XYZ file of N, CA and C in Angstrom:
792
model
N -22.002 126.943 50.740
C -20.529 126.961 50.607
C -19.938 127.798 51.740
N -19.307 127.139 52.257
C -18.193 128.113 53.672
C -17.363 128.789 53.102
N -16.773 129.903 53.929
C -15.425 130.899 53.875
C -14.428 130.093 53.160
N -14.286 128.966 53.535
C -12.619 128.499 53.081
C -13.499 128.232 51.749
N -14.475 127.360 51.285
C -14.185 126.989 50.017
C -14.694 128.140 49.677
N -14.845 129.547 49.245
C -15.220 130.720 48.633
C -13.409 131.188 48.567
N -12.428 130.668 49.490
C -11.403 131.266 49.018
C -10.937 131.151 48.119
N -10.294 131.427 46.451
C -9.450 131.326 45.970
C -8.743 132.006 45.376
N -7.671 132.064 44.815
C -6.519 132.779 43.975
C -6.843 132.611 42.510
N -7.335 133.703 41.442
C -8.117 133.405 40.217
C -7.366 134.134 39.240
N -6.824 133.679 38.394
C -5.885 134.132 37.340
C -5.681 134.015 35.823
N -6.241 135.109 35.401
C -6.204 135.229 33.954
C -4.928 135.919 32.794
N -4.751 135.607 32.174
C -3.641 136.206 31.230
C -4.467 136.723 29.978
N -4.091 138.551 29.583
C -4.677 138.410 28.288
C -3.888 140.146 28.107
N -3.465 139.866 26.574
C -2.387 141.262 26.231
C -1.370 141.435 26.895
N -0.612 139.963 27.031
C 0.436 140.425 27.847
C 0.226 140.261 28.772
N -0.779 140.515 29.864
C -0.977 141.152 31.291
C -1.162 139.807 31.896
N -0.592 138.923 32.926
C -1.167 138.422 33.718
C -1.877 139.191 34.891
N -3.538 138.810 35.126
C -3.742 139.114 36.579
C -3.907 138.476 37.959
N -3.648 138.607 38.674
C -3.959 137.502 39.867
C -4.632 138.279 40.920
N -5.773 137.996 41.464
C -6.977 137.693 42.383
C -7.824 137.347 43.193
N -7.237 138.071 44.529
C -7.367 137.094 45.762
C -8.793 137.538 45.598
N -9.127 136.352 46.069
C -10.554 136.629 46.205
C -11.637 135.714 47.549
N -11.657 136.081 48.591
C -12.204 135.303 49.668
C -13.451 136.633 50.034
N -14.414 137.080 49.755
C -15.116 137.514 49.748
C -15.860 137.817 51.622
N -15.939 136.303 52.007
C -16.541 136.587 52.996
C -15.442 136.765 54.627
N -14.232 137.408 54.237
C -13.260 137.713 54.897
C -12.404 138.804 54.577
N -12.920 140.063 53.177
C -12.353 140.442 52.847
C -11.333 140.569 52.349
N -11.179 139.313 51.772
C -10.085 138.628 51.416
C -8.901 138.309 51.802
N -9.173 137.759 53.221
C -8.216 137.257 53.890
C -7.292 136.473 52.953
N -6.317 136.227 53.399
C -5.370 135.002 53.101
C -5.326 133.703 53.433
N -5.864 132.639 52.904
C -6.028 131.640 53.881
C -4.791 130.471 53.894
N -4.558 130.100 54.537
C -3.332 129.190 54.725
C -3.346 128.140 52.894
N -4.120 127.653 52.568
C -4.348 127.405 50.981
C -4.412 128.395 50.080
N -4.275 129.593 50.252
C -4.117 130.380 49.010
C -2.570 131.212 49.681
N -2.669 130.767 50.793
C -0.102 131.342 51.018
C 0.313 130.387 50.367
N -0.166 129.018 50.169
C 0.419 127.688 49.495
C 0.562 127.494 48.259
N -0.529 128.004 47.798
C -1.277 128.493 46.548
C -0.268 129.491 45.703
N -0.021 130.527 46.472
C 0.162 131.527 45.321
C 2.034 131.709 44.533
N 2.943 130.786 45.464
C 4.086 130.553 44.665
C 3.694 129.576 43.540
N 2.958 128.105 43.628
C 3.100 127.695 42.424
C 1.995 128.866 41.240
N 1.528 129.427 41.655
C 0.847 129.874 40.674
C 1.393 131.018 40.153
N 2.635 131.632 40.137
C 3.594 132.443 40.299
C 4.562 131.975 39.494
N 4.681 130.450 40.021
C 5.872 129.975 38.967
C 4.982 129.560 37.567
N 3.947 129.198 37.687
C 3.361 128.900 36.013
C 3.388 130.001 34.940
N 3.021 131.291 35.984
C 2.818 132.712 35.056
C 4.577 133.108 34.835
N 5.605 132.821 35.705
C 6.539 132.992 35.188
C 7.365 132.560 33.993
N 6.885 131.192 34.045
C 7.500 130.569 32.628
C 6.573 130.565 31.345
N 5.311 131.150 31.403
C 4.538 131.504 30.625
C 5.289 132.894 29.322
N 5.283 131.802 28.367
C 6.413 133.388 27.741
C 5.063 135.046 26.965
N 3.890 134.469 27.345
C 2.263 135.342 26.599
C 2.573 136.343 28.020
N 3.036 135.820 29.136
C 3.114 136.977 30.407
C 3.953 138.034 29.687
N 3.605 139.430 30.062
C 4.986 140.104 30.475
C 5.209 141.128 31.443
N 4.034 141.387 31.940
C 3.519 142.237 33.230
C 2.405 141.554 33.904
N 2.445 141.200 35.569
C 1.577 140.550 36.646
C 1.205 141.614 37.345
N 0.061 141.765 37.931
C -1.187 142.672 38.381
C -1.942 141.772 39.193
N -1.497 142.311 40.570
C -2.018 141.711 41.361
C -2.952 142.407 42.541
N -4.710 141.817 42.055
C -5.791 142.848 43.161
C -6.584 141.965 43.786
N -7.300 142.842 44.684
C -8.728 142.022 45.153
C -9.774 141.847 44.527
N -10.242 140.842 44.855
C -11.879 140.884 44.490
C -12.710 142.401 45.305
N -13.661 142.538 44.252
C -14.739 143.606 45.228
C -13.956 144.828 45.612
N -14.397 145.432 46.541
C -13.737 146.572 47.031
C -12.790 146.443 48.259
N -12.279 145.723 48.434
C -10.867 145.129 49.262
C -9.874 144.672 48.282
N -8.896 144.847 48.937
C -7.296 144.061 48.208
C -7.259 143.192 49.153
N -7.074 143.200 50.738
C -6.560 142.180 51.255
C -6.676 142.642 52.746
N -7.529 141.907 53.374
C -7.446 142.578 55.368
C -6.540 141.296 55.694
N -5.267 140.862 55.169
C -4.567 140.143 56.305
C -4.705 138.564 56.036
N -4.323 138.203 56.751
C -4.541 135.953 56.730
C -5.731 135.558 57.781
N -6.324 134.846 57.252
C -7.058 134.305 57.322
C -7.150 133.226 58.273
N -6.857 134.178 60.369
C -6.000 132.741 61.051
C -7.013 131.291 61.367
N -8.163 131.996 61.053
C -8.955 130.191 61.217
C -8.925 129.141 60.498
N -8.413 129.711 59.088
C -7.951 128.779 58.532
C -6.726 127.791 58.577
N -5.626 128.352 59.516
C -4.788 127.204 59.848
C -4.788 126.077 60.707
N -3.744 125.262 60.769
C -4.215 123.846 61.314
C -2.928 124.163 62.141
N -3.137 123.324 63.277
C -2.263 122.990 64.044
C -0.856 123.299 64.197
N -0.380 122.599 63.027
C 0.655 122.431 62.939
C 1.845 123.011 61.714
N 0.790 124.304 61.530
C 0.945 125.494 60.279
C 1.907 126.548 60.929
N 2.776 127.142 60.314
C 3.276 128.286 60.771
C 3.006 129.377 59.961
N 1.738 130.228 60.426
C 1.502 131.265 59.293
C 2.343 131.931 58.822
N 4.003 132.763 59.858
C 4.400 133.109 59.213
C 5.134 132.781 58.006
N 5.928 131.202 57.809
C 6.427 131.008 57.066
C 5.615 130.823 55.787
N 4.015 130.402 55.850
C 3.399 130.339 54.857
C 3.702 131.771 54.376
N 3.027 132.857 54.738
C 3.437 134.341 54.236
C 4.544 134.624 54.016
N 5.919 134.614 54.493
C 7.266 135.066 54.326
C 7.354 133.761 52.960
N 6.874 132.784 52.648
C 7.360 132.215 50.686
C 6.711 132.780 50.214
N 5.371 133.168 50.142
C 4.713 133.407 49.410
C 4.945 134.980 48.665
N 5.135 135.427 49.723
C 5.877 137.555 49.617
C 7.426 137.350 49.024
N 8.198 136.087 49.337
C 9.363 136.075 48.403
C 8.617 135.539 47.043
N 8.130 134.875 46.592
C 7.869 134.166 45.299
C 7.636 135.332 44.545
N 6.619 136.706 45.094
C 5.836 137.730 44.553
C 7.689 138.057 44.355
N 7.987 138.938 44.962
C 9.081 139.901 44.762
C 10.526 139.194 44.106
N 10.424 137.466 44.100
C 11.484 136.871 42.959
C 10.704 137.026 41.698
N 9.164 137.313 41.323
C 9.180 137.007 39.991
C 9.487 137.776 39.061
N 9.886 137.346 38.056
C 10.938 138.013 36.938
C 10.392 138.937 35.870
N 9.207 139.209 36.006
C 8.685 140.538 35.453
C 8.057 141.325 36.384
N 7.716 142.489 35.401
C 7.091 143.603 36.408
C 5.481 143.059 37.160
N 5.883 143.688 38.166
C 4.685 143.617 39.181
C 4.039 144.945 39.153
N 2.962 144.410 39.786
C 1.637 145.899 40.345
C 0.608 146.032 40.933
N 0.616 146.127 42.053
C -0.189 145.934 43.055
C -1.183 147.145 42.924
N -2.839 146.274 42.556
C -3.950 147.196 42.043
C -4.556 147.023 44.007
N -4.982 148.676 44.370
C -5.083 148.468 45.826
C -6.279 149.354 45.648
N -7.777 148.755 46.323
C -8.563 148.992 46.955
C -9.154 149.060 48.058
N -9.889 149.550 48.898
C -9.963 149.385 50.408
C -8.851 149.223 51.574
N -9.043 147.797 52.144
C -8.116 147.366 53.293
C -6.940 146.760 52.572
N -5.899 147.284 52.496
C -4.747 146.509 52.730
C -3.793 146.346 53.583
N -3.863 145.813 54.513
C -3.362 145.373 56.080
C -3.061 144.282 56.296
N -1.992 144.134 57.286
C -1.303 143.072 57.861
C -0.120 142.018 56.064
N -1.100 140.841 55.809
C -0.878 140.345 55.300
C -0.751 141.006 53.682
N -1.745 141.606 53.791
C -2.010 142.531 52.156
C -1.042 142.985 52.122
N -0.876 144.133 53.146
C 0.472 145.087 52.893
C 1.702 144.603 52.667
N 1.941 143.310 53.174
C 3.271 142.196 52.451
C 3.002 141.641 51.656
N 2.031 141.532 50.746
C 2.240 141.245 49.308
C 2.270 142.370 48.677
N 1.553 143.169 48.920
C 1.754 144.681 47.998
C 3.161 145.533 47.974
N 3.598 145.227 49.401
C 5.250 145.948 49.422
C 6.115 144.691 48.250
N 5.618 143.691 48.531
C 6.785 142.969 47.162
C 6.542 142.672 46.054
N 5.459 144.048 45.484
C 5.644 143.971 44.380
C 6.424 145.374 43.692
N 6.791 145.410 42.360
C 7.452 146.484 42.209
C 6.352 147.728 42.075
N 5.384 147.579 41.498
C 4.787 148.989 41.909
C 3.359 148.842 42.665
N 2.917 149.965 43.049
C 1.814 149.885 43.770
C 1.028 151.209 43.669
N -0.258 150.922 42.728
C -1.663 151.913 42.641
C -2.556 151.776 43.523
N -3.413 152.561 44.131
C -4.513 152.906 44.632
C -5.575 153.879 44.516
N -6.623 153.328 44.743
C -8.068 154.451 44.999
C -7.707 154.929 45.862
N -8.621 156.394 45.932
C -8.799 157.080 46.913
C -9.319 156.222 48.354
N -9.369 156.402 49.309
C -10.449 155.734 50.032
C -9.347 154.429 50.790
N -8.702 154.112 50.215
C -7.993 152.539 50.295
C -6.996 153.179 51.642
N -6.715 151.657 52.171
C -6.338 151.745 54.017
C -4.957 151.271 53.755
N -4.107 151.260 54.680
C -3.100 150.587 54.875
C -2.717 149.973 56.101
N -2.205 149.040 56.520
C -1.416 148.856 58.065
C -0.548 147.967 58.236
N 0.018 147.440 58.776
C 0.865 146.593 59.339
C 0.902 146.037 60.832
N 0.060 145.261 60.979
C -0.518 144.939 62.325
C 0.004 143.800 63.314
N 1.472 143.530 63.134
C 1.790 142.435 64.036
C 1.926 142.532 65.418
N 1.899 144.405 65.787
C 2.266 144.279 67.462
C 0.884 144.344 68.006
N -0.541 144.139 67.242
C -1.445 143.849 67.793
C -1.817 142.218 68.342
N -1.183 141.584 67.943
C -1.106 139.955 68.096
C 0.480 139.420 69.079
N 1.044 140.574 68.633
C 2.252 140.202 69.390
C 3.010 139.828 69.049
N 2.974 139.128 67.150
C 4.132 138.478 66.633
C 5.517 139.425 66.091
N 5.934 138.832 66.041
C 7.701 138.991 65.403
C 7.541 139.167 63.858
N 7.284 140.560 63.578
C 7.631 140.790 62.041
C 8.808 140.278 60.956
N 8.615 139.437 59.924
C 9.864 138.933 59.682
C 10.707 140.039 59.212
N 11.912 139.425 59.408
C 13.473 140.592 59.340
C 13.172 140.737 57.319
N 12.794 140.326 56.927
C 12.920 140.343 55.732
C 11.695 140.583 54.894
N 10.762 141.245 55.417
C 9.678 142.230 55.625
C 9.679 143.334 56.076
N 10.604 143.308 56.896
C 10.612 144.541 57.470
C 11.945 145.599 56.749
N 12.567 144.488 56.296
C 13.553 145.250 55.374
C 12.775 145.878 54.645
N 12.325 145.095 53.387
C 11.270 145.402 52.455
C 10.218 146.529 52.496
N 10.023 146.992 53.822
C 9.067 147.683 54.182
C 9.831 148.950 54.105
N 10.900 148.962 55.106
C 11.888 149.997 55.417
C 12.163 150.237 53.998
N 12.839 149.330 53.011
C 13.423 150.199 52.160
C 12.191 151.086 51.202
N 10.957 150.474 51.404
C 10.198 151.729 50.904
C 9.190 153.154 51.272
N 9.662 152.717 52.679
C 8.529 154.147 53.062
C 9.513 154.714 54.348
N 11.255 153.937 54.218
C 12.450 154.399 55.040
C 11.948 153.776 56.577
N 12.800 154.085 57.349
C 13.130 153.480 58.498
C 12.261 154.076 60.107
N 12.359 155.315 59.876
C 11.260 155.934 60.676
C 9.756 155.682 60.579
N 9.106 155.688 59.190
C 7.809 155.559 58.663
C 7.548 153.931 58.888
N 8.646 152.670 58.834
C 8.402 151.455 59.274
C 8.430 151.341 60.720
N 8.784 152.195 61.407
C 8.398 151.607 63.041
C 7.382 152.367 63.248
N 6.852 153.439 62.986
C 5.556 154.030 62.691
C 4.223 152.746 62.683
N 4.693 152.480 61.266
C 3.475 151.275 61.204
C 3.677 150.382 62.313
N 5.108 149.694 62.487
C 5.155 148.337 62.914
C 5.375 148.715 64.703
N 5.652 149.895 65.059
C 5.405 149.386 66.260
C 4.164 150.057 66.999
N 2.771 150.922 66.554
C 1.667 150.991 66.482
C 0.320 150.216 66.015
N 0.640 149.576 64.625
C -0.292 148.950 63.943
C -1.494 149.844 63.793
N -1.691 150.813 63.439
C -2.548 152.174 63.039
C -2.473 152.316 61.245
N -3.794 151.744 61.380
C -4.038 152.445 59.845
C -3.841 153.705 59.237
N -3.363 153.807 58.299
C -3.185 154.942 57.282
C -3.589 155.624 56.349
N -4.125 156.643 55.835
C -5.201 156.670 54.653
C -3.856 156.608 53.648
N -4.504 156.751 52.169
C -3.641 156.524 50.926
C -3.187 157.625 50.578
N -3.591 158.623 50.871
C -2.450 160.259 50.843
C -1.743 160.164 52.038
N -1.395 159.441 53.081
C -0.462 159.240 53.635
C 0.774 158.092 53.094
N 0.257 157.031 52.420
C 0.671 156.230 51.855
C 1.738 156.528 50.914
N 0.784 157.555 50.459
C 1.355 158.254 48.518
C 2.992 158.645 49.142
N 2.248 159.969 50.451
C 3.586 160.464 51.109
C 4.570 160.086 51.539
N 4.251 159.059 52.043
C 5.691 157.610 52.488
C 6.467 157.316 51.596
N 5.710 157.182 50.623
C 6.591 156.479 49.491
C 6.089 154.809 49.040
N 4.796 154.688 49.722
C 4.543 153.146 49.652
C 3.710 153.201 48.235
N 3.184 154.173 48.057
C 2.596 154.030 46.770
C 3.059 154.957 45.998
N 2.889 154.320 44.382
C 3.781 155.139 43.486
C 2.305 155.687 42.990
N 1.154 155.692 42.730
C 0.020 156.274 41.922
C -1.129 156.465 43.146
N -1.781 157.012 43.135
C -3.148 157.687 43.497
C -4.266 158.151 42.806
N -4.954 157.236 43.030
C -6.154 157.478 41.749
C -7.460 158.028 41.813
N -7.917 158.859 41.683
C -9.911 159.425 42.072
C -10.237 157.937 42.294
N -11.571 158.062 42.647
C -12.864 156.895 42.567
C -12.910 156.621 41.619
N -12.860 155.265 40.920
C -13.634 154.855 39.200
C -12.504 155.065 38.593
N -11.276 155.223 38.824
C -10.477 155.528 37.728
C -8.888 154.116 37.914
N -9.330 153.552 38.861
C -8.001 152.456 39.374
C -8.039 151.758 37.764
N -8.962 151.270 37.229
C -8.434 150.081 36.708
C -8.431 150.590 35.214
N -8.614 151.827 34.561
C -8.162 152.082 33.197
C -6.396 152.001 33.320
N -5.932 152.898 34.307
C -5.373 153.627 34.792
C -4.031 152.709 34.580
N -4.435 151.134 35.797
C -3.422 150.113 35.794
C -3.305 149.502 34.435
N -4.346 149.193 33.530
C -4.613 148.894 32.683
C -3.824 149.801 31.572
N -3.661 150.829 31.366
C -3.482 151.093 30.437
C -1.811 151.715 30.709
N -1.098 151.742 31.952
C 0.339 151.693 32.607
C 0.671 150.241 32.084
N -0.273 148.913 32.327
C 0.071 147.912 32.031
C 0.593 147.528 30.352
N -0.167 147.997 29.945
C -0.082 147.806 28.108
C 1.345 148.866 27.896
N 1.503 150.133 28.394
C 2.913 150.480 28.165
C 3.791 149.721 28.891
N 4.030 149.078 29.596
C 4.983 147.763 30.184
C 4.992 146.813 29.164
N 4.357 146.408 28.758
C 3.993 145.067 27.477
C 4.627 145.389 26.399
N 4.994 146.916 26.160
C 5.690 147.207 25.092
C 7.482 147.426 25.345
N 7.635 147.868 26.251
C 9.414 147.896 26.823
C 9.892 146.757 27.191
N 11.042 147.067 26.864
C 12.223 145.856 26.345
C 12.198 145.172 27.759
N 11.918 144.317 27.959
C 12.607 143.275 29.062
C 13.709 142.930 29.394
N 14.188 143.181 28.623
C 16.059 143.588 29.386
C 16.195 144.705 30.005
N 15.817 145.690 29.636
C 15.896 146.564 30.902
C 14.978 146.700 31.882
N 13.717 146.123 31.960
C 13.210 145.567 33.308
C 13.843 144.513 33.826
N 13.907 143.779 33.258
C 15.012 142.375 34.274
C 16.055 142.943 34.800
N 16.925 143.646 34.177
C 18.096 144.346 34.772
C 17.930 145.428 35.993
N 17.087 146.213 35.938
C 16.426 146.884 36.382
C 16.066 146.639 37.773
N 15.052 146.039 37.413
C 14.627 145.234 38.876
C 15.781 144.566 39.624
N 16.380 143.694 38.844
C 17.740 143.312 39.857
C 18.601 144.194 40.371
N 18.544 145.159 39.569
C 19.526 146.413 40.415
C 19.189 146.991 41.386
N 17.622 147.261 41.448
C 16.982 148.367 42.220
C 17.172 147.028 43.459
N 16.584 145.605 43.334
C 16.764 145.074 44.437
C 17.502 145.017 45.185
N 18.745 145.446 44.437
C 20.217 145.219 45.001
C 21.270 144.050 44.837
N 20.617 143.654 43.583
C 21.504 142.774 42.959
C 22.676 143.819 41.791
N 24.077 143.629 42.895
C 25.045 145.031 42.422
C 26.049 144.495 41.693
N 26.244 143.149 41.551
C 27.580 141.957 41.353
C 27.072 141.706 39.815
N 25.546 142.040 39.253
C 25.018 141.309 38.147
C 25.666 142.339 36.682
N 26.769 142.821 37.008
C 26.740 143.973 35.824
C 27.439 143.247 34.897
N 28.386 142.131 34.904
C 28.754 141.588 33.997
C 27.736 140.519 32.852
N 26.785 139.870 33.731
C 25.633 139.150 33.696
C 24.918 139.924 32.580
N 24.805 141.291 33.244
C 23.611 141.943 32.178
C 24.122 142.459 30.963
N 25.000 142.675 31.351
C 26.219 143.361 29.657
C 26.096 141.946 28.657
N 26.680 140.744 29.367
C 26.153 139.841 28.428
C 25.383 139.215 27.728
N 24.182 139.502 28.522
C 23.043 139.610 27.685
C 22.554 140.399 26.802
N 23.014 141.806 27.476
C 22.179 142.968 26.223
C 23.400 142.436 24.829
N 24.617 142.813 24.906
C 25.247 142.122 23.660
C 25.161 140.850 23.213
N 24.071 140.533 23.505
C 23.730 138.724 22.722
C 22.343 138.836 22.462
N 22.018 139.971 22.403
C 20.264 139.886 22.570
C 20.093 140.953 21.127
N 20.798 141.431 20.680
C 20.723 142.521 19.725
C 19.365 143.901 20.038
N 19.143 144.083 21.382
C 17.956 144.406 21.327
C 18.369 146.005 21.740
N 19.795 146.656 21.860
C 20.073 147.831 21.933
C 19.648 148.224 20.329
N 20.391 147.930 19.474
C 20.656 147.799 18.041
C 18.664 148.102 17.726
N 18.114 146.954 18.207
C 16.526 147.360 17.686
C 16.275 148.723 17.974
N 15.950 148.797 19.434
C 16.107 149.650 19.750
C 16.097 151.653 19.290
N 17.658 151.585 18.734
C 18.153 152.322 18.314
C 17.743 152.784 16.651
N 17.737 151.864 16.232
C 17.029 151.275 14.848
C 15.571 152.095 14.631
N 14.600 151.093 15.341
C 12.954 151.694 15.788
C 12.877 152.952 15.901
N 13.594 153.610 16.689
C 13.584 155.325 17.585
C 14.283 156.297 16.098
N 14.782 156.031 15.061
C 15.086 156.531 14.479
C 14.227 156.386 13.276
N 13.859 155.496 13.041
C 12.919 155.088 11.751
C 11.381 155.298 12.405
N 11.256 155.936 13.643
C 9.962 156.311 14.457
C 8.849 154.926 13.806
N 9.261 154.045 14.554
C 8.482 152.842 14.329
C 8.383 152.274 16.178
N 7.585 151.311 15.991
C 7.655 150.409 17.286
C 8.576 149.612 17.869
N 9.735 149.436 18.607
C 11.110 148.668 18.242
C 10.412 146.918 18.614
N 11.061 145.972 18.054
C 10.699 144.884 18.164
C 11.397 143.726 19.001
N 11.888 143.983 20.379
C 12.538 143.438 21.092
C 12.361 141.883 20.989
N 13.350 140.927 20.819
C 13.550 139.672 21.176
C 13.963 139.151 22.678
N 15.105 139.919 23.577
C 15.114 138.888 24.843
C 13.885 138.992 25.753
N 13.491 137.740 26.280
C 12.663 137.449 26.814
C 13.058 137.290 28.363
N 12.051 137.942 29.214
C 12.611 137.253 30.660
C 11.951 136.234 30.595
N 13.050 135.191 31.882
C 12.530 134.357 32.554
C 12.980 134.262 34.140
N 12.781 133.226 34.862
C 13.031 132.973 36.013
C 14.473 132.930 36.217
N 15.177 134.128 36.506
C 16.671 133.921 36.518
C 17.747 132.829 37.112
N 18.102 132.247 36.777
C 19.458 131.023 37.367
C 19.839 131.280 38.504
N 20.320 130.795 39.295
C 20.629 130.725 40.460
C 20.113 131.632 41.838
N 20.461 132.146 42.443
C 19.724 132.747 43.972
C 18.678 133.648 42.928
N 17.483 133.436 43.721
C 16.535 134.929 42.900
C 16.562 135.879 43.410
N 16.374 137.025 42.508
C 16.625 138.941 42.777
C 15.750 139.108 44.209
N 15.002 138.743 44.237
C 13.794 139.458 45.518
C 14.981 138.438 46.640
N 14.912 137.111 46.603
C 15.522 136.708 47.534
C 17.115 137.165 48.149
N 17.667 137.471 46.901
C 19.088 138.103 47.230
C 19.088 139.375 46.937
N 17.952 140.074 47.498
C 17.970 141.956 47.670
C 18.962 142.760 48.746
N 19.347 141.568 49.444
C 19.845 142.488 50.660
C 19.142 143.695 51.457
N 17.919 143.168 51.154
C 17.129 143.695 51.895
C 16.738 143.356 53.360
């Protein structure tokens, strides 16, 4: 079996948790032009999946991701646009994200991991952003994305060097929200994940659209929380020290999506 067919994107749902799993082993899990193609529809299935309610997204093995995979394109492929849908699909989808990070995450990795909403790592684990080694044109809407999380100085840092980073530099940027010993990544996400599975999804949906910079949605969200009765649970649960039992459900929001209309 060759590199390309060892590539794929492998995805399980269970407690809530969807996970998704690049997994190309003999590339460190490159990206290959079939798994950038790959990973919006498989994005949109887990989105309308109502058993989802938190996505977790890692590598196989001890890598997350060294980047795309350029032998795998054809001719008449434009890697970046394969990568720039695929990093919007991650950062439109309508529940919480979490980027589980081991080893290399560079070039391509590091744009799926910046669009998700959070991001853990091992000790040990790399970072970079490597387009002025090839010479390409970082997209404007990556680089937003980038900027707005590790600020504007720390993104031309990466992007106009391409110099790896260790993950206590990472932590310090601001690109990662957790830092974990050796052996301890996946209780860790795992068990952050199961407290996500329990909070109301109205205020992650809302949430996330705000932080993206969706600022116009305040009428949007008022109408929902008062049609959803799920303040009222809520309030209810926390007083009767019980579990509250939320009903609104996210889904794939109506019209422009949050990651896409971040103004980022």
């Amino acid at each position: 079996m060759d590199a390309a067919q060892e590539a794929a994107l492998l995805h399980t749902v269970a407690d809530g948790v969807a996970t998704v799993v690049i997994s190309h082993p003999a590339k460190r899990n490159a990206m290959t032009a079939a798994m950038w193609r790959a990973l919006p529809e498989v994005l949109d299935g887990l989105a309308a999946d109502p058993a989802v309610r938190v996505l977790v997204l890692t590598g196989a093995g001890p890598t997350f991701c060294a980047g795309a995979d350029i032998s795998s394109l054809t001719g008449d492929e434009d890697p970046q646009a394969l990568a720039v849908a695929a990093e919007e699909a991650l950062a439109a989808f309508p529940k919480p994200t979490l980027a589980a990070i081991r080893g290399f995450c560079v070039g391509g990795g590091s744009q799926l991991a910046a669009a998700c909403d959070l991001r853990f790592a091992e000790e040990g684990a790399s970072f970079g952003v490597t387009p002025a080694k090839l010479g390409i044109v970082y997209p404007a809407s990556s680089t937003r994305r980038l900027a707005s999380l590790v600020g504007p100085a720390t993104a031309k840092y990466l992007l106009f060097s391409a110099e790896l980073i260790d993950a206590e530099h990472a932590l310090r940027a601001g690109f990662l929200n957790e830092l974990l010993p050796a052996g301890q990544l996946d209780k860790r996400v795992a068990d952050f994940a199961r407290v996500l599975t329990t909070r109301s999804q109205l205020t992650q949906a809302s949430a996330k659209e705000f932080a993206n910079g969706r600022t116009d949605r305040d009428a949007h969200w008022a109408q929902q929380a008062a049609g959803s009765g799920d303040t009222a649970e809520g309030v209810a649960a926390f007083l009767e020290r019980r579990t509250p039992s939320f009903g609104w459900t996210a889904g794939r929001p109506a019209g422009p999506a949050a990651g896409s209309a971040s103004g980022r």
